[in-house]
Short mmCIF file of C-alpha atoms and ligand atoms in Angstrom, two decimals:
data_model
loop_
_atom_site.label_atom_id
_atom_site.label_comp_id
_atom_site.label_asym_id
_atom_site.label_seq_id
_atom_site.Cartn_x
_atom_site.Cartn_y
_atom_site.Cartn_z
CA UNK A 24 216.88 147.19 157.12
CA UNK A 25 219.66 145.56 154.88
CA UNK A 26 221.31 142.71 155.95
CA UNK A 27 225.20 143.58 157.90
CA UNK A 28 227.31 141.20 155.60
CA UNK A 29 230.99 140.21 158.07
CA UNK A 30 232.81 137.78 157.15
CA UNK A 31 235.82 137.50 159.73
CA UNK A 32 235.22 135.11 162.58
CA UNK A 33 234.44 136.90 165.78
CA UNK A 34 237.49 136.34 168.61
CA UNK A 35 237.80 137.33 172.29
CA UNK A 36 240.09 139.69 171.17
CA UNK A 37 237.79 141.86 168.90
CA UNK A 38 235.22 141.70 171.84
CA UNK A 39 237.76 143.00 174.67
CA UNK A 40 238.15 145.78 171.67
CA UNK A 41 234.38 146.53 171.48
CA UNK A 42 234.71 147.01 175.19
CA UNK A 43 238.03 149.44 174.97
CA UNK A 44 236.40 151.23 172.31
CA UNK A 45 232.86 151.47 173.65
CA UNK A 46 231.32 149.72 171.03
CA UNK A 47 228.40 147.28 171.71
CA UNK A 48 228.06 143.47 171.85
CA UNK A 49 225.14 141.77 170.41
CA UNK A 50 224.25 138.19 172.00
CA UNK A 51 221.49 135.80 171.03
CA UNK A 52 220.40 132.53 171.54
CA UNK A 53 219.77 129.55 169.13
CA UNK A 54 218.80 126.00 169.86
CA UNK A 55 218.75 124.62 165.50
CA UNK A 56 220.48 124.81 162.74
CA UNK A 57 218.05 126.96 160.54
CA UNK A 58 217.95 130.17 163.44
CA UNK A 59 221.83 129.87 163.75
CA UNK A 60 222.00 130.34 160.43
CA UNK A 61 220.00 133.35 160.21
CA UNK A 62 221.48 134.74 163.44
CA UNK A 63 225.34 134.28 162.32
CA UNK A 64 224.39 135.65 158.47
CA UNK A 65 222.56 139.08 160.73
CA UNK A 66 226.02 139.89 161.91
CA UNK A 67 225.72 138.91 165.53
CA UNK A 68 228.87 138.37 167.45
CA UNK A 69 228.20 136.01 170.33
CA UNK A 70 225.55 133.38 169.72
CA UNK A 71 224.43 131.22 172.97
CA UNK A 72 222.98 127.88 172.64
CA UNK A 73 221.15 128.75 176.38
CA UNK A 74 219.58 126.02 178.48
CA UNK A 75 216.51 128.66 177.72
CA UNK A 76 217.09 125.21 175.47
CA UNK A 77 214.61 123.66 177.97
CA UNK A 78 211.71 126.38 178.22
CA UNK A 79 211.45 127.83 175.06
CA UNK A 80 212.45 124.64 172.60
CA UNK A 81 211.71 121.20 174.88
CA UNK A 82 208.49 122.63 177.19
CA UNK A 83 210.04 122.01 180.68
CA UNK A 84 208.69 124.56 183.40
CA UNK A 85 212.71 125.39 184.04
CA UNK A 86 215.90 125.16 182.70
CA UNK A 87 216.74 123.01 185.64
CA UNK A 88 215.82 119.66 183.96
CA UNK A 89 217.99 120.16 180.63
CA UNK A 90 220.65 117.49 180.83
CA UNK A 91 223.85 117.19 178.98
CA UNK A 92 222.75 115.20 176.13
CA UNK A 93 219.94 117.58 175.22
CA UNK A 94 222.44 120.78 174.90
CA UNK A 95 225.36 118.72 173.04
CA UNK A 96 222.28 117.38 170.85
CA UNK A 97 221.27 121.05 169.87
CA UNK A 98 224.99 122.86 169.99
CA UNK A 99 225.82 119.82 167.04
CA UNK A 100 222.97 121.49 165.24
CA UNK A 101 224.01 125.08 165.94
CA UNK A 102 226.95 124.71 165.27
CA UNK A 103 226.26 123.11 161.47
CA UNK A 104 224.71 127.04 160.78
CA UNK A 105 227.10 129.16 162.62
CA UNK A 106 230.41 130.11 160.67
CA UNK A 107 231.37 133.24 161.66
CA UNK A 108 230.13 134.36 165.48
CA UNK A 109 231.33 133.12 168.35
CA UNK A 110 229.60 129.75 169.71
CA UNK A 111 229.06 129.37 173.34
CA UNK A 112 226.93 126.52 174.83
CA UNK A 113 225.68 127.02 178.19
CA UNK A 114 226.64 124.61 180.83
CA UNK A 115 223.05 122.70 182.43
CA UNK A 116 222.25 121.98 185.71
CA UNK A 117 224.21 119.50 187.76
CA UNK A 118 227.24 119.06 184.93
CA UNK A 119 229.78 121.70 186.83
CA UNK A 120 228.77 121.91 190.23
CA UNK A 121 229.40 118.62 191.74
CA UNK A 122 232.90 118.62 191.03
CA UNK A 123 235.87 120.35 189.37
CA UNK A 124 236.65 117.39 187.34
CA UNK A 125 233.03 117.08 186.28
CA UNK A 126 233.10 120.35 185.11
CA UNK A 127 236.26 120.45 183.17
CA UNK A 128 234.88 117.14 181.55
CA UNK A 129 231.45 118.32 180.47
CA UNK A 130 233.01 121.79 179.01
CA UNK A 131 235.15 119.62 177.58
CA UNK A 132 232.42 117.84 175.99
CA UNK A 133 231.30 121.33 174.96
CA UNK A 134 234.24 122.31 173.30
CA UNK A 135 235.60 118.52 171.63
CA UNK A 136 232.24 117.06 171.11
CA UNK A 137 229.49 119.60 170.12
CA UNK A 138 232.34 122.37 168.29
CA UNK A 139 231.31 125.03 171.24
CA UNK A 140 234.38 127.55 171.13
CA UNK A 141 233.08 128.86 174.52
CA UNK A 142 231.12 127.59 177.41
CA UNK A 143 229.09 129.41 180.03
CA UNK A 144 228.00 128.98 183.74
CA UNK A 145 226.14 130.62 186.45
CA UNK A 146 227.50 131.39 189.77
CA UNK A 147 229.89 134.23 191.02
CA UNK A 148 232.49 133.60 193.90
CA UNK A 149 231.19 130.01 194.64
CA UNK A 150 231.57 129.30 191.05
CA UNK A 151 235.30 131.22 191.08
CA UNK A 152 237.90 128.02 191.24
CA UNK A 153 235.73 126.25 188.69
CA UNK A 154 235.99 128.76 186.61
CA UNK A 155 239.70 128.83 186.97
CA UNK A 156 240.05 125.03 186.19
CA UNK A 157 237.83 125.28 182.95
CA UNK A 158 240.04 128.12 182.09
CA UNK A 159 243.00 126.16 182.60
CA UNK A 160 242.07 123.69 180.32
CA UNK A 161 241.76 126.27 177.37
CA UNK A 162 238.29 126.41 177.19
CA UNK A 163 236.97 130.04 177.94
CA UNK A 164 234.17 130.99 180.00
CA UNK A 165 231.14 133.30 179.94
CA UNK A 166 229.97 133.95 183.88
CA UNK A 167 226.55 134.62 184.47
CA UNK A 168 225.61 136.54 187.70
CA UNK A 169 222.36 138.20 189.25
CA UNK A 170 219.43 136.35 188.38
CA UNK A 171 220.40 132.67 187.59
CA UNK A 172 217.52 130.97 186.41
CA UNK A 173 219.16 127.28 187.77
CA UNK A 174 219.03 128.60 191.17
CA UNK A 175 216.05 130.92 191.27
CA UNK A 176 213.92 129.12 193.50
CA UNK A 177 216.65 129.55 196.50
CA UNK A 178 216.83 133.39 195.25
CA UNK A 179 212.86 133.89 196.00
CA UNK A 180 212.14 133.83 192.60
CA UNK A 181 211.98 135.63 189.17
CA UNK A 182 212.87 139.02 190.27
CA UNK A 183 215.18 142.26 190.19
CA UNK A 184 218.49 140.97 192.08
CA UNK A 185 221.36 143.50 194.27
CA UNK A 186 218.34 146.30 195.00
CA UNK A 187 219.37 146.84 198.72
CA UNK A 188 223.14 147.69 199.53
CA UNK A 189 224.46 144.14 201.02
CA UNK A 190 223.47 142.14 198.06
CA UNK A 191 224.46 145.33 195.35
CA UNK A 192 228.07 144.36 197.59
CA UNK A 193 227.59 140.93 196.48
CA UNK A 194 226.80 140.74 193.55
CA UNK A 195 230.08 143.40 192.79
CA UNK A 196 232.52 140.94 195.06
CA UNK A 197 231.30 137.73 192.31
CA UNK A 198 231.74 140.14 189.49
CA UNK A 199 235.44 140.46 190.57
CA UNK A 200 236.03 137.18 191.41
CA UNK A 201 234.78 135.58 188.27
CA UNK A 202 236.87 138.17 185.84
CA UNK A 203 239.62 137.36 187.98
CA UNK A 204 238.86 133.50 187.63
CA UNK A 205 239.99 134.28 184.27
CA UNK A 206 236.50 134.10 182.38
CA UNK A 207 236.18 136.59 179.29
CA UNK A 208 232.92 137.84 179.86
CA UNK A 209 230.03 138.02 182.26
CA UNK A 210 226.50 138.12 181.60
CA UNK A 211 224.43 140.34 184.18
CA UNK A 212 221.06 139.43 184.54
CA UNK A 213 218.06 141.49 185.75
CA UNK A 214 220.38 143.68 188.25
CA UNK A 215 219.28 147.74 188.62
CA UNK A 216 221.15 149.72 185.84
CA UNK A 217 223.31 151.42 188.22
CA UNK A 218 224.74 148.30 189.72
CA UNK A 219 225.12 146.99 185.92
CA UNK A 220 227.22 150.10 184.95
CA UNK A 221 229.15 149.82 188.15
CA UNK A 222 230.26 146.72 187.69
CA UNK A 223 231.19 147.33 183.91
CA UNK A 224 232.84 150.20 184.99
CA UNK A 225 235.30 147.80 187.43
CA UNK A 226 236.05 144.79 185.69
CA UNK A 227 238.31 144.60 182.65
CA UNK A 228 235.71 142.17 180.90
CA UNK A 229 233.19 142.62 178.72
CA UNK A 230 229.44 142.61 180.59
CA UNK A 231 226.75 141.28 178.58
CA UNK A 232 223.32 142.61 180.23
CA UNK A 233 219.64 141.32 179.98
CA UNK A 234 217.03 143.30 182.15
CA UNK A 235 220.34 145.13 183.35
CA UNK A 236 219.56 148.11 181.51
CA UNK A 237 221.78 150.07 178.71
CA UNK A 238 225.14 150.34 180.82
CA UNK A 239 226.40 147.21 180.27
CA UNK A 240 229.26 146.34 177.11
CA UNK A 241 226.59 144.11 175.49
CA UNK A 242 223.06 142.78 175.46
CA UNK A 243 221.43 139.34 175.11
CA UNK A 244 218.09 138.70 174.53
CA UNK A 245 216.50 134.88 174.21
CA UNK A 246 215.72 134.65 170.46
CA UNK A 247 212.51 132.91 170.86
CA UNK A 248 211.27 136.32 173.00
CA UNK A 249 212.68 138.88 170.74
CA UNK A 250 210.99 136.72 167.64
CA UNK A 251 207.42 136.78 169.58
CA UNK A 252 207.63 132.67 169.40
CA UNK A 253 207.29 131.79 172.86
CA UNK A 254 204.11 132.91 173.96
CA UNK A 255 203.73 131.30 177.59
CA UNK A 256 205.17 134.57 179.51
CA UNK A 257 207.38 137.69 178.50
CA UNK A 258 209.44 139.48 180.83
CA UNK A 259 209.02 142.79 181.01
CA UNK A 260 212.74 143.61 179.91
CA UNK A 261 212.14 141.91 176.36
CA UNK A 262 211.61 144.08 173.26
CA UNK A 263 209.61 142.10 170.75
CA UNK A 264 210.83 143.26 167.57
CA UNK A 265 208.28 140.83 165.54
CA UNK A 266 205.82 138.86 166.89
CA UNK A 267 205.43 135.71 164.53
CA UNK A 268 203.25 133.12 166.75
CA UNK A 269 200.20 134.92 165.40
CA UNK A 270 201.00 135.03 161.78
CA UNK A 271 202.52 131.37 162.07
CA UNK A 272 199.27 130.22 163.11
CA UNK A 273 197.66 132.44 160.17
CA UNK A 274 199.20 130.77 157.49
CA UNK A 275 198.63 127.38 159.61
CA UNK A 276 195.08 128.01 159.01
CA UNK A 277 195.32 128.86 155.62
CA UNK A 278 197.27 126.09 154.58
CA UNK A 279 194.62 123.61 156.61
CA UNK A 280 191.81 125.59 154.54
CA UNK A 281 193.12 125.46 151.34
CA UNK A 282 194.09 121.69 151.30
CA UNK A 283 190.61 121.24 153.21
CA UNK A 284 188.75 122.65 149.84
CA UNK A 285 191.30 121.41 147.59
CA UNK A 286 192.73 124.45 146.82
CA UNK A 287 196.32 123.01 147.56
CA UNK A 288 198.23 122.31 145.71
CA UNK A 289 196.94 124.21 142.38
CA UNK A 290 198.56 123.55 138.84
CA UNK A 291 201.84 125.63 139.79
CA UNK A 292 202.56 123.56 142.89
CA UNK A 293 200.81 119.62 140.88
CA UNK A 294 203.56 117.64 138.59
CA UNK A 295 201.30 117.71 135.92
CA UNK A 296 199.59 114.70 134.35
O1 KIV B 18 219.79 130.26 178.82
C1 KIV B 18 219.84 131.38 178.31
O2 KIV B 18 219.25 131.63 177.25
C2 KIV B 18 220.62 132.40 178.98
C3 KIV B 18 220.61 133.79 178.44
C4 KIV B 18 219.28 134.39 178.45
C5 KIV B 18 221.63 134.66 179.06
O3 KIV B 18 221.28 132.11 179.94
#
């Protein structure tokens, strides 16, 4: 497969069009400046420096303990390889829940300090006036409803969210309250297909799904997964499309080998005498 060569900065505006026009959004995640280089030179539109930060990158058991530092520290470096998708960094644990203010100031942090165009945060209806303030302040939001990894030990765990009717009516009354909060998009995560199409169907915003199913205006995927680099668990929604861990640790050996018998470095790679 060729590389997709675009050169035009993606906007909110060309994403509300890929929704009119039924075309689809790709979303991925980056945490350093090499992969969000790669990622934004693919053709991506949406890249998401995710407080998956704190799994996949930092080896915490949850994203709960990422703190602010840690995801301005790696949105800087994102943002140094990313010149043409859209940047948004996700908002931790603790940094928009306590208060309105607090929010507004660490999205502002976000947005001044790290070069985020975009942030995001979990929560539906509770999560609604925050929204709205953050909004207010010109900094656009990404909502994130369904399974929300900060909260999932009060939501029984890692599993499929909205399955029986009350909760389905849930999880479609935060949809519409967080579109209506003003935020441009919503990611849907690990919510039955049907539910996921519903609610694209309803609200005027793009939906960006992950183990939602196809129905959804987008689909995001943590890089790490996709790449096969994170090898502690994979959910069952991920498609790994390479799976590098293995061959990394090939050519790990190798290298160890070859400088082991001094095969490395050989004339070609030696300054001469
Ligand atoms: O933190 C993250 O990477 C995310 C995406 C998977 C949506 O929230």
């Amino acid at each position: 497969m060729t590389q997709i060569k675009r050169e035009k900065a993606v906007t909110l505006t060309e994403l509300q069009r890929k929704k009119s026009s039924g075309k689809k959004i790709t979303m991925l995640t980056a945490y350093d400046y090499s992969m969000a280089k790669m990622l934004d030179e693919s053709g991506l539109d949406i890249i998401l420096v995710g407080d998956s930060l704190g799994m996949v990158v930092l080896g915490y058991d949850s994203t709960v303990p990422v703190t602010m530092e840690e995801m301005i520290h790696h949105c800087k470096a994102v943002r140094r390889g990313v010149s043409r998708a859209l940047l948004v960094g996700d908002m931790p644990y603790l940094s928009y829940q306590v208060s309105k203010e607090e929010a507004v100031r660490n999205a502002g942090r976000f947005f001044k300090e790290a070069g985020c165009q975009c942030v995001k945060l979990e929560g539906g209806s509770a999560m609604a006036s925050t929204i709205k303030r953050i909004v207010e302040a010109g900094i656009p939001v990404m909502g994130h409803i369904g399974l929300t990894p900060q909260t999932v030990t009060a939501l029984g765990g890692y599993r499929i969210q909205g399955r029986d009717p009350e909760s389905a009516e849930k999880l479609l009354e935060d949809a519409r309250a967080v579109a209506e909060a003003g935020a441009f998009s919503l990611v849907l995560e690990c919510i039955p297909s049907t539910l996921a199409r519903g609610i694209t169907e309803m609200i005027p915003i793009p939906t960006i799904g992950i183990g939602s199913g196809p129905y959804c205006d987008g689909q995001v995927l943590v890089t790490n997964d996709l790449l096969g680099l994170f090898e502690k668990f994979l959910p069952s929604f991920v498609k790994r499309y390479v799976n590098l861990a293995p061959m990394i640790k090939e050519a790990l050996a190798t290298y160890i080998d070859e400088v082991e018998r001094g095969i490395f470095p050989g004339p070609e790679y030696s300054p001469g005498p």
